[in-house]
Coordinates of C-alpha atoms and ligand atoms in Angstrom, one line a residue:
M182 CA 0.0 0.0 0.0
A183 CA 2.1 2.8 -1.3
I184 CA 1.2 6.5 -1.0
N185 CA 1.0 7.0 -4.7
P186 CA 0.8 10.5 -6.1
A187 CA -2.9 10.3 -6.6
N188 CA -3.4 9.3 -3.0
T189 CA -1.1 12.0 -1.6
E190 CA -3.0 14.6 -3.6
Q191 CA -6.2 13.8 -1.7
L192 CA -4.6 14.4 1.6
D193 CA -4.6 17.8 3.2
V194 CA -1.0 19.0 2.7
E195 CA -0.9 19.6 6.4
N196 CA -1.5 15.9 7.0
I197 CA 1.8 14.4 5.8
D198 CA 4.8 16.3 4.6
G199 CA 7.4 13.6 5.0
N200 CA 8.6 14.6 8.4
T201 CA 5.3 15.1 10.3
M202 CA 1.8 13.7 10.0
K203 CA -1.4 15.2 11.3
L204 CA -3.8 12.6 12.8
R205 CA -7.5 12.7 12.8
S206 CA -7.5 14.0 16.3
G207 CA -5.4 17.0 15.3
A208 CA -2.2 15.6 17.0
I209 CA 0.9 16.0 14.9
I210 CA 3.4 13.1 15.1
P211 CA 7.0 13.1 13.9
R212 CA 8.6 10.7 11.4
I213 CA 11.4 8.9 13.2
T214 CA 14.0 6.3 12.3
K215 CA 14.0 2.8 13.5
E216 CA 17.0 3.5 15.8
A217 CA 15.1 6.5 17.4
A218 CA 12.1 4.3 17.9
D219 CA 14.2 1.6 19.6
R220 CA 15.8 4.2 21.9
R221 CA 12.3 5.4 23.0
A222 CA 11.1 1.8 23.2
L223 CA 8.3 2.5 20.7
L224 CA 6.6 -0.5 19.2
T225 CA 5.0 -1.2 15.9
R226 CA 1.6 -2.8 15.6
S227 CA 3.1 -6.1 14.4
I228 CA 5.5 -6.3 17.4
L229 CA 2.6 -5.5 19.8
A230 CA 0.5 -8.2 18.1
K231 CA 3.3 -10.8 18.7
L232 CA 3.3 -9.7 22.4
H233 CA -0.5 -10.1 22.5
L234 CA -0.8 -6.4 23.2
S235 CA -2.9 -3.7 21.6
P236 CA -2.1 0.0 21.5
V237 CA -4.2 2.3 23.7
G238 CA -4.8 5.5 21.8
E239 CA -3.0 7.0 18.8
P240 CA 0.4 6.3 17.4
V241 CA 3.1 8.7 18.7
A242 CA 5.4 8.6 15.7
F243 CA 5.7 7.0 12.2
D244 CA 8.1 6.0 9.6
L245 CA 7.7 5.4 5.9
S246 CA 8.7 2.0 4.5
E247 CA 10.5 1.7 1.2
D248 CA 7.3 1.1 -0.6
G249 CA 5.9 4.3 0.8
S250 CA 3.4 2.8 3.2
V251 CA 3.2 4.2 6.7
M252 CA 4.4 2.3 9.8
F253 CA 3.1 3.7 13.0
Y254 CA 4.9 3.5 16.4
F255 CA 3.0 3.2 19.6
D256 CA 4.0 4.1 23.1
S257 CA 5.0 0.9 24.9
S258 CA 3.7 2.2 28.2
R259 CA 0.3 2.7 26.7
V260 CA -0.8 -0.7 25.7
T261 CA -3.5 -3.1 26.8
E262 CA -3.5 -6.9 26.8
T263 CA -5.2 -8.2 23.8
P264 CA -8.3 -10.3 24.7
A265 CA -7.6 -14.0 24.6
E266 CA -9.9 -14.6 21.7
L267 CA -7.6 -12.6 19.5
W268 CA -4.5 -14.5 20.3
Y269 CA -5.2 -17.3 17.9
N270 CA -3.9 -19.6 20.6
T271 CA -6.9 -21.8 20.8
T272 CA -6.3 -25.1 19.1
E273 CA -8.9 -24.4 16.5
R274 CA -7.7 -20.9 15.8
T275 CA -4.1 -21.8 15.5
A276 CA -5.0 -24.6 13.2
N277 CA -7.2 -22.4 11.1
R278 CA -5.2 -19.3 11.3
E279 CA -4.4 -17.9 7.9
T280 CA -2.0 -15.1 7.4
V281 CA -0.2 -13.3 4.6
T282 CA 3.1 -11.5 4.8
L283 CA 3.1 -8.0 3.5
E284 CA 6.1 -6.5 1.6
S285 CA 7.1 -4.7 4.8
G286 CA 7.6 -8.1 6.4
N287 CA 4.5 -7.7 8.6
E288 CA 2.2 -10.6 8.9
I289 CA -1.5 -10.0 8.9
E290 CA -4.4 -12.3 9.7
R291 CA -7.4 -13.2 7.7
M292 CA -10.7 -12.3 9.3
G293 CA -14.3 -11.8 8.4
T294 CA -15.7 -8.4 7.7
R295 CA -17.9 -8.4 10.9
R296 CA -15.0 -9.3 13.1
A297 CA -12.8 -6.7 11.4
A298 CA -15.4 -4.0 11.9
S299 CA -15.5 -4.8 15.6
Y300 CA -11.9 -3.8 15.9
G301 CA -12.5 -0.7 13.7
F302 CA -10.9 -2.3 10.6
Y303 CA -12.5 -1.5 7.3
T304 CA -11.8 -1.8 3.6
K305 CA -10.3 1.1 1.8
R306 CA -13.6 1.6 -0.1
R307 CA -15.6 1.7 3.1
L308 CA -13.2 4.1 4.7
D309 CA -13.4 6.2 1.5
E310 CA -17.2 6.3 1.9
M311 CA -16.7 7.4 5.5
N312 CA -14.4 10.2 4.1
Y313 CA -11.1 8.7 5.3
D314 CA -7.9 8.3 3.5
V315 CA -5.8 5.2 4.2
V316 CA -2.1 5.8 4.8
E317 CA -1.0 2.8 6.8
E318 CA -0.5 -0.7 5.4
P319 CA -3.4 -3.2 5.9
V320 CA -3.9 -4.7 9.4
A321 CA -6.0 -7.7 8.2
Y322 CA -7.4 -9.3 5.1
N323 CA -10.1 -11.6 3.9
I324 CA -10.7 -13.6 0.7
A325 CA -13.8 -12.6 -1.2
K326 CA -16.2 -15.0 -2.9
D327 CA -14.5 -14.4 -6.2
G328 CA -11.1 -15.4 -4.7
S329 CA -9.7 -11.9 -4.6
T330 CA -8.0 -10.5 -1.5
V331 CA -9.7 -7.8 0.4
Y332 CA -7.6 -5.7 2.8
F333 CA -8.7 -4.1 6.0
Y334 CA -7.2 -0.9 7.3
D335 CA -7.4 0.6 10.8
K336 CA -9.8 3.5 11.0
K337 CA -7.8 4.9 14.0
T338 CA -4.8 5.6 11.8
A339 CA -6.7 6.7 8.7
I340 CA -6.9 10.4 8.0
R341 CA -10.2 12.2 7.7
R342 CA -10.5 14.2 4.6
P343 CA -11.7 17.8 4.9
L344 CA -15.4 18.0 4.1
K345 CA -16.4 19.5 0.8
C346 CA -18.6 22.5 0.2
I347 CA -22.3 21.6 0.1
V348 CA -22.9 24.0 -2.8
C349 CA -20.1 23.4 -5.4
G350 CA -18.9 20.1 -3.9
K351 CA -15.4 20.9 -5.0
D352 CA -13.6 23.1 -2.5
V353 CA -13.0 22.5 1.2
R354 CA -15.6 23.8 3.6
Y355 CA -15.0 27.2 5.2
K356 CA -18.1 28.4 6.9
R357 CA -21.8 27.4 7.0
K358 CA -20.7 24.1 5.2
M359 CA -19.6 26.1 2.2
C360 CA -16.3 26.9 0.6
R361 CA -15.0 30.4 0.9
A362 CA -16.1 31.5 -2.6
C363 CA -19.6 30.0 -2.2
F364 CA -19.8 31.4 1.4
E365 CA -19.0 34.8 0.1
R366 CA -21.5 34.6 -2.7
D367 CA -24.2 33.5 -0.2
L368 CA -23.2 36.2 2.2
L369 CA -23.7 38.9 -0.5
R370 CA -27.1 37.5 -1.3
R371 CA -28.1 37.4 2.3
R372 CA -26.8 40.9 2.9
E373 CA -28.8 42.2 0.0
D374 CA -31.9 40.5 1.3
G375 CA -31.3 41.7 4.8
D376 CA -30.6 45.3 3.8
A377 CA -33.7 45.4 1.7
Y378 CA -35.7 44.0 4.6
R379 CA -34.3 46.6 7.0
A380 CA -34.7 49.5 4.6
Q381 CA -38.4 48.8 4.0
P382 CA -40.6 51.8 5.1
R383 CA -42.7 50.6 8.1
G384 CA -44.8 53.7 8.5
M385 CA -44.5 53.6 12.3
S386 CA -45.3 56.6 14.5
R387 CA -42.6 57.4 17.0
E388 CA -45.3 57.9 19.7
R389 CA -46.6 54.4 19.1
V390 CA -43.4 52.5 19.3
L391 CA -42.1 51.7 22.8
F392 CA -38.8 50.6 24.1
F393 CA -38.5 49.0 27.5
D394 CA -36.1 47.4 29.8
L395 CA -36.7 45.5 33.1
E396 CA -34.3 44.7 35.9
L397 CA -35.1 41.6 37.8
T398 CA -34.2 39.9 41.0
G399 CA -33.1 36.9 38.9
V400 CA -33.9 35.2 35.6
Y401 CA -36.5 32.6 36.8
T402 CA -40.2 32.9 36.5
H403 CA -40.5 33.3 40.3
D404 CA -38.2 36.3 40.2
E405 CA -39.6 39.7 40.4
I406 CA -39.3 43.0 38.5
I407 CA -37.4 45.7 40.5
S408 CA -37.1 48.3 37.8
V409 CA -39.1 49.4 34.7
S410 CA -37.9 51.8 32.0
I411 CA -40.1 52.7 29.0
T412 CA -39.4 55.3 26.3
N413 CA -41.1 55.9 22.9
G414 CA -39.3 56.2 19.5
R415 CA -38.6 59.8 20.2
G416 CA -36.6 59.1 23.3
D417 CA -39.3 60.5 25.6
I418 CA -39.0 58.8 29.0
L419 CA -42.5 57.5 29.8
M420 CA -41.6 55.5 32.8
D421 CA -38.3 55.1 34.7
T422 CA -38.8 53.7 38.2
L423 CA -37.6 51.2 40.7
V424 CA -40.1 48.7 41.8
R425 CA -40.5 47.2 45.3
P426 CA -40.8 43.4 45.0
L427 CA -43.5 41.8 47.1
R428 CA -41.8 38.5 47.9
K429 CA -38.0 38.8 47.4
K430 CA -36.1 40.5 50.2
K431 CA -32.6 40.2 48.6
W432 CA -31.0 39.5 45.2
T433 CA -27.3 39.4 45.8
K434 CA -26.3 37.9 42.5
T435 CA -28.2 40.3 40.2
E436 CA -27.4 43.2 42.5
K437 CA -23.8 43.0 41.2
I438 CA -25.1 43.5 37.6
H439 CA -27.7 46.2 37.9
G440 CA -26.6 47.7 41.2
I441 CA -30.1 47.9 42.7
T442 CA -30.1 47.1 46.4
P443 CA -33.0 46.2 48.6
A444 CA -32.6 49.6 50.4
M445 CA -33.0 51.5 47.2
V446 CA -36.5 50.0 46.5
E447 CA -37.8 50.4 50.0
N448 CA -40.0 53.3 49.1
S449 CA -40.6 52.5 45.5
P450 CA -44.1 51.6 44.1
T451 CA -45.0 48.0 43.7
L452 CA -45.6 46.5 40.3
D453 CA -49.4 46.4 41.0
E454 CA -49.4 50.1 41.5
L455 CA -47.7 50.6 38.1
V456 CA -49.7 48.1 36.1
P457 CA -52.5 50.5 35.1
T458 CA -50.0 53.0 33.6
I459 CA -48.0 50.2 31.9
K460 CA -51.2 48.7 30.5
E461 CA -52.3 52.1 29.1
L462 CA -48.9 52.7 27.5
F463 CA -48.9 49.2 26.0
A464 CA -52.4 49.6 24.7
N465 CA -51.5 52.7 22.8
A466 CA -48.4 51.1 21.2
D467 CA -48.0 49.2 17.9
N468 CA -44.6 47.7 18.6
I469 CA -42.9 47.1 22.0
I470 CA -39.2 46.5 21.6
A471 CA -36.5 45.3 24.0
F472 CA -32.9 44.0 23.6
G473 CA -33.3 40.3 24.2
V474 CA -37.0 40.6 24.7
S475 CA -37.9 37.0 25.6
T476 CA -36.8 37.3 29.3
D477 CA -38.5 40.7 29.6
Y478 CA -41.7 39.4 28.0
S479 CA -41.8 36.3 30.2
H480 CA -42.0 38.6 33.2
I481 CA -44.0 41.6 32.0
K482 CA -46.7 39.4 30.5
Y483 CA -48.0 38.7 34.0
I484 CA -49.4 42.2 34.2
Y485 CA -52.2 40.6 32.1
E486 CA -54.4 37.9 33.5
T487 CA -55.8 36.2 30.4
E488 CA -53.8 34.3 27.8
A489 CA -55.6 36.3 25.1
E490 CA -54.2 39.5 26.6
Q491 CA -50.7 38.0 26.9
E492 CA -50.9 36.8 23.3
A493 CA -51.9 40.3 22.1
L494 CA -48.9 41.7 23.9
H495 CA -46.7 39.0 22.3
K496 CA -47.8 40.1 18.9
K497 CA -46.5 43.6 19.5
V498 CA -43.2 42.6 20.9
R499 CA -40.0 42.8 18.8
C500 CA -36.5 41.7 19.7
C501 CA -33.7 44.2 19.0
A502 CA -31.0 41.6 19.7
N503 CA -32.4 39.1 17.2
E504 CA -32.4 41.8 14.5
F505 CA -28.8 42.8 15.4
V506 CA -27.7 39.2 15.3
R507 CA -29.1 39.0 11.7
F508 CA -27.5 42.3 10.7
Q509 CA -24.1 41.3 12.2
S510 CA -24.2 37.9 10.5
E511 CA -24.8 39.6 7.1
H512 CA -22.3 42.4 7.5
Y513 CA -19.7 41.3 10.1
P514 CA -19.8 37.5 9.8
D515 CA -16.6 37.1 11.8
N516 CA -18.1 38.8 14.9
N517 CA -20.2 36.5 17.1
H518 CA -20.9 38.5 20.2
A519 CA -24.2 40.3 20.3
S520 CA -24.6 42.1 23.6
L521 CA -26.2 45.6 23.6
I522 CA -22.6 47.0 24.1
D523 CA -21.4 45.0 21.0
A524 CA -24.4 46.3 19.0
M525 CA -23.6 49.9 20.0
A526 CA -19.9 49.5 19.2
C527 CA -20.7 47.9 15.9
L528 CA -23.2 50.6 14.9
G529 CA -21.2 53.6 16.3
I530 CA -23.7 54.5 19.0
S531 CA -22.7 56.2 22.3
W532 CA -24.3 56.0 25.7
D533 CA -26.7 58.5 27.2
G534 CA -26.4 58.4 30.9
I535 CA -24.8 55.7 33.0
P536 CA -24.3 52.4 31.0
H537 CA -26.4 49.6 32.4
S538 CA -28.8 51.8 34.1
S539 CA -32.1 50.6 32.9
I540 CA -33.0 53.9 31.2
A541 CA -29.6 54.1 29.5
D542 CA -30.1 50.6 28.1
T543 CA -33.6 51.5 26.9
I544 CA -32.4 54.6 25.0
A545 CA -29.4 52.6 23.6
C546 CA -31.8 49.9 22.4
M547 CA -34.0 52.7 20.8
K548 CA -30.9 54.0 18.9
V549 CA -29.7 50.5 17.8
W550 CA -33.2 49.8 16.5
E551 CA -33.3 53.0 14.4
A552 CA -29.7 52.3 13.1
L553 CA -30.9 48.9 12.0
F554 CA -34.2 50.2 10.5
P555 CA -33.6 53.7 9.1
N556 CA -37.0 53.9 7.6
Y557 CA -39.0 52.6 10.5
Y558 CA -40.9 55.8 11.3
I559 CA -43.0 58.1 9.3
D560 CA -42.3 61.1 11.5
Ligands
ZN140 ZN1 -18.2 25.9 -2.9

C-alpha cells in the first residue's frame, strides 16, 4: 500500500509532509528512524501483536517504508492486553489461522468483515465512503467469494479528509458548510436581502413604538421585577422607576449586575401600583421593543391575567437583539458577540447616561433599532 501521487493529492497538505503527520485528532506526530524508535522503546503494531498487546490511543510517531506505506509507532507504556480470543492460541484458531506477509515483512491475519469491523478495521472503499484516506498498510485481510483478496485498514490511523462545500462540492468547507467562494456569494445575497428587509418603510409613529427594559431579582419565572424603564421612539421617557418586589427580600447575584439594592427600592411603588399605567402605554403602542425581549416578555406578560391579553402583547413585541444578530451575520460574519454593548460599538452608538442603568439601556436599544431600521418611522 504505497502512497502513490494520486493518494497523496487527496490528503490535506498539512497531513503528511514527509517529516510530520497530522492525525484525525489533530495531533501532529513526527517521522522517526527505527533507531530512534528503539531508543524510545516504541513498538510497531506487528510487534505489539506478537506480544498479545494492543495499542491504547493513537500512534506517537511514524516512519515510511521503502514502498511508501506508513508504519506507526506506539508508546510501549500505553498498551493493553489483547483479549484472549484474539491471540489465535486456541487449538482451532491456531490450526485455522491464515496469514499473509506484506512487503514490509509484517504478517496480517485473515478475518471476516464483521470481526474486522468490531476492531474498527474497514476496507479502503468503506473508509473512503466514511471520508477517510488510508495511509497505513493493511492490518488484516479476507478472501472474497470471487477469490480476490480484500484488505482491511485501521480507522484509527486513517486520515479524515476535509469535508467538501455543500454548494459546489469541489472546495473544502470554510463556513456554513460552504467553501470560501460559495460562502462569500451566499453572504452577499443574504446581505442584500437583509438590507432590503431593514430598509423597508414601516410607517410607524414614534409615539406608538415603545422601548423598554426591566431589571429583575433573577432570571427565573418566580423572580420579580425591580425596575421598569419605558421610552417611545422619540426618546421621551414614559416610565423610569424602581419597583418594590413583594416576595423577594434580597437578590445578591443580580445586584452586582444592575446595582439595585433592597434599600434602594424600600419606598418604590409595587408593580401592582404601576400596572394601570403600563397597560395604558402598551395599549397605545403598535410595537414594543427590547434588547433580548424573551426574558423581559416572560416577566412583563403577568401584568395581564388572560392568555388572550398576553398573546396580544406578544404580537406587538419585537427583539432588537435578534435583529442585530441577523445584521451582524450579514455584515460582520466574523463577529459573534451580540450584547447591547457589542451592537452599539458595531453601529457607532454612544451612551446617554450611565451604562447599564435601565434607562440608558432602553435609550441605547432605541438607537440601535433606528440604526438597523432607518425607515421605521414616518415622522
Ligand atoms: Zn463551494
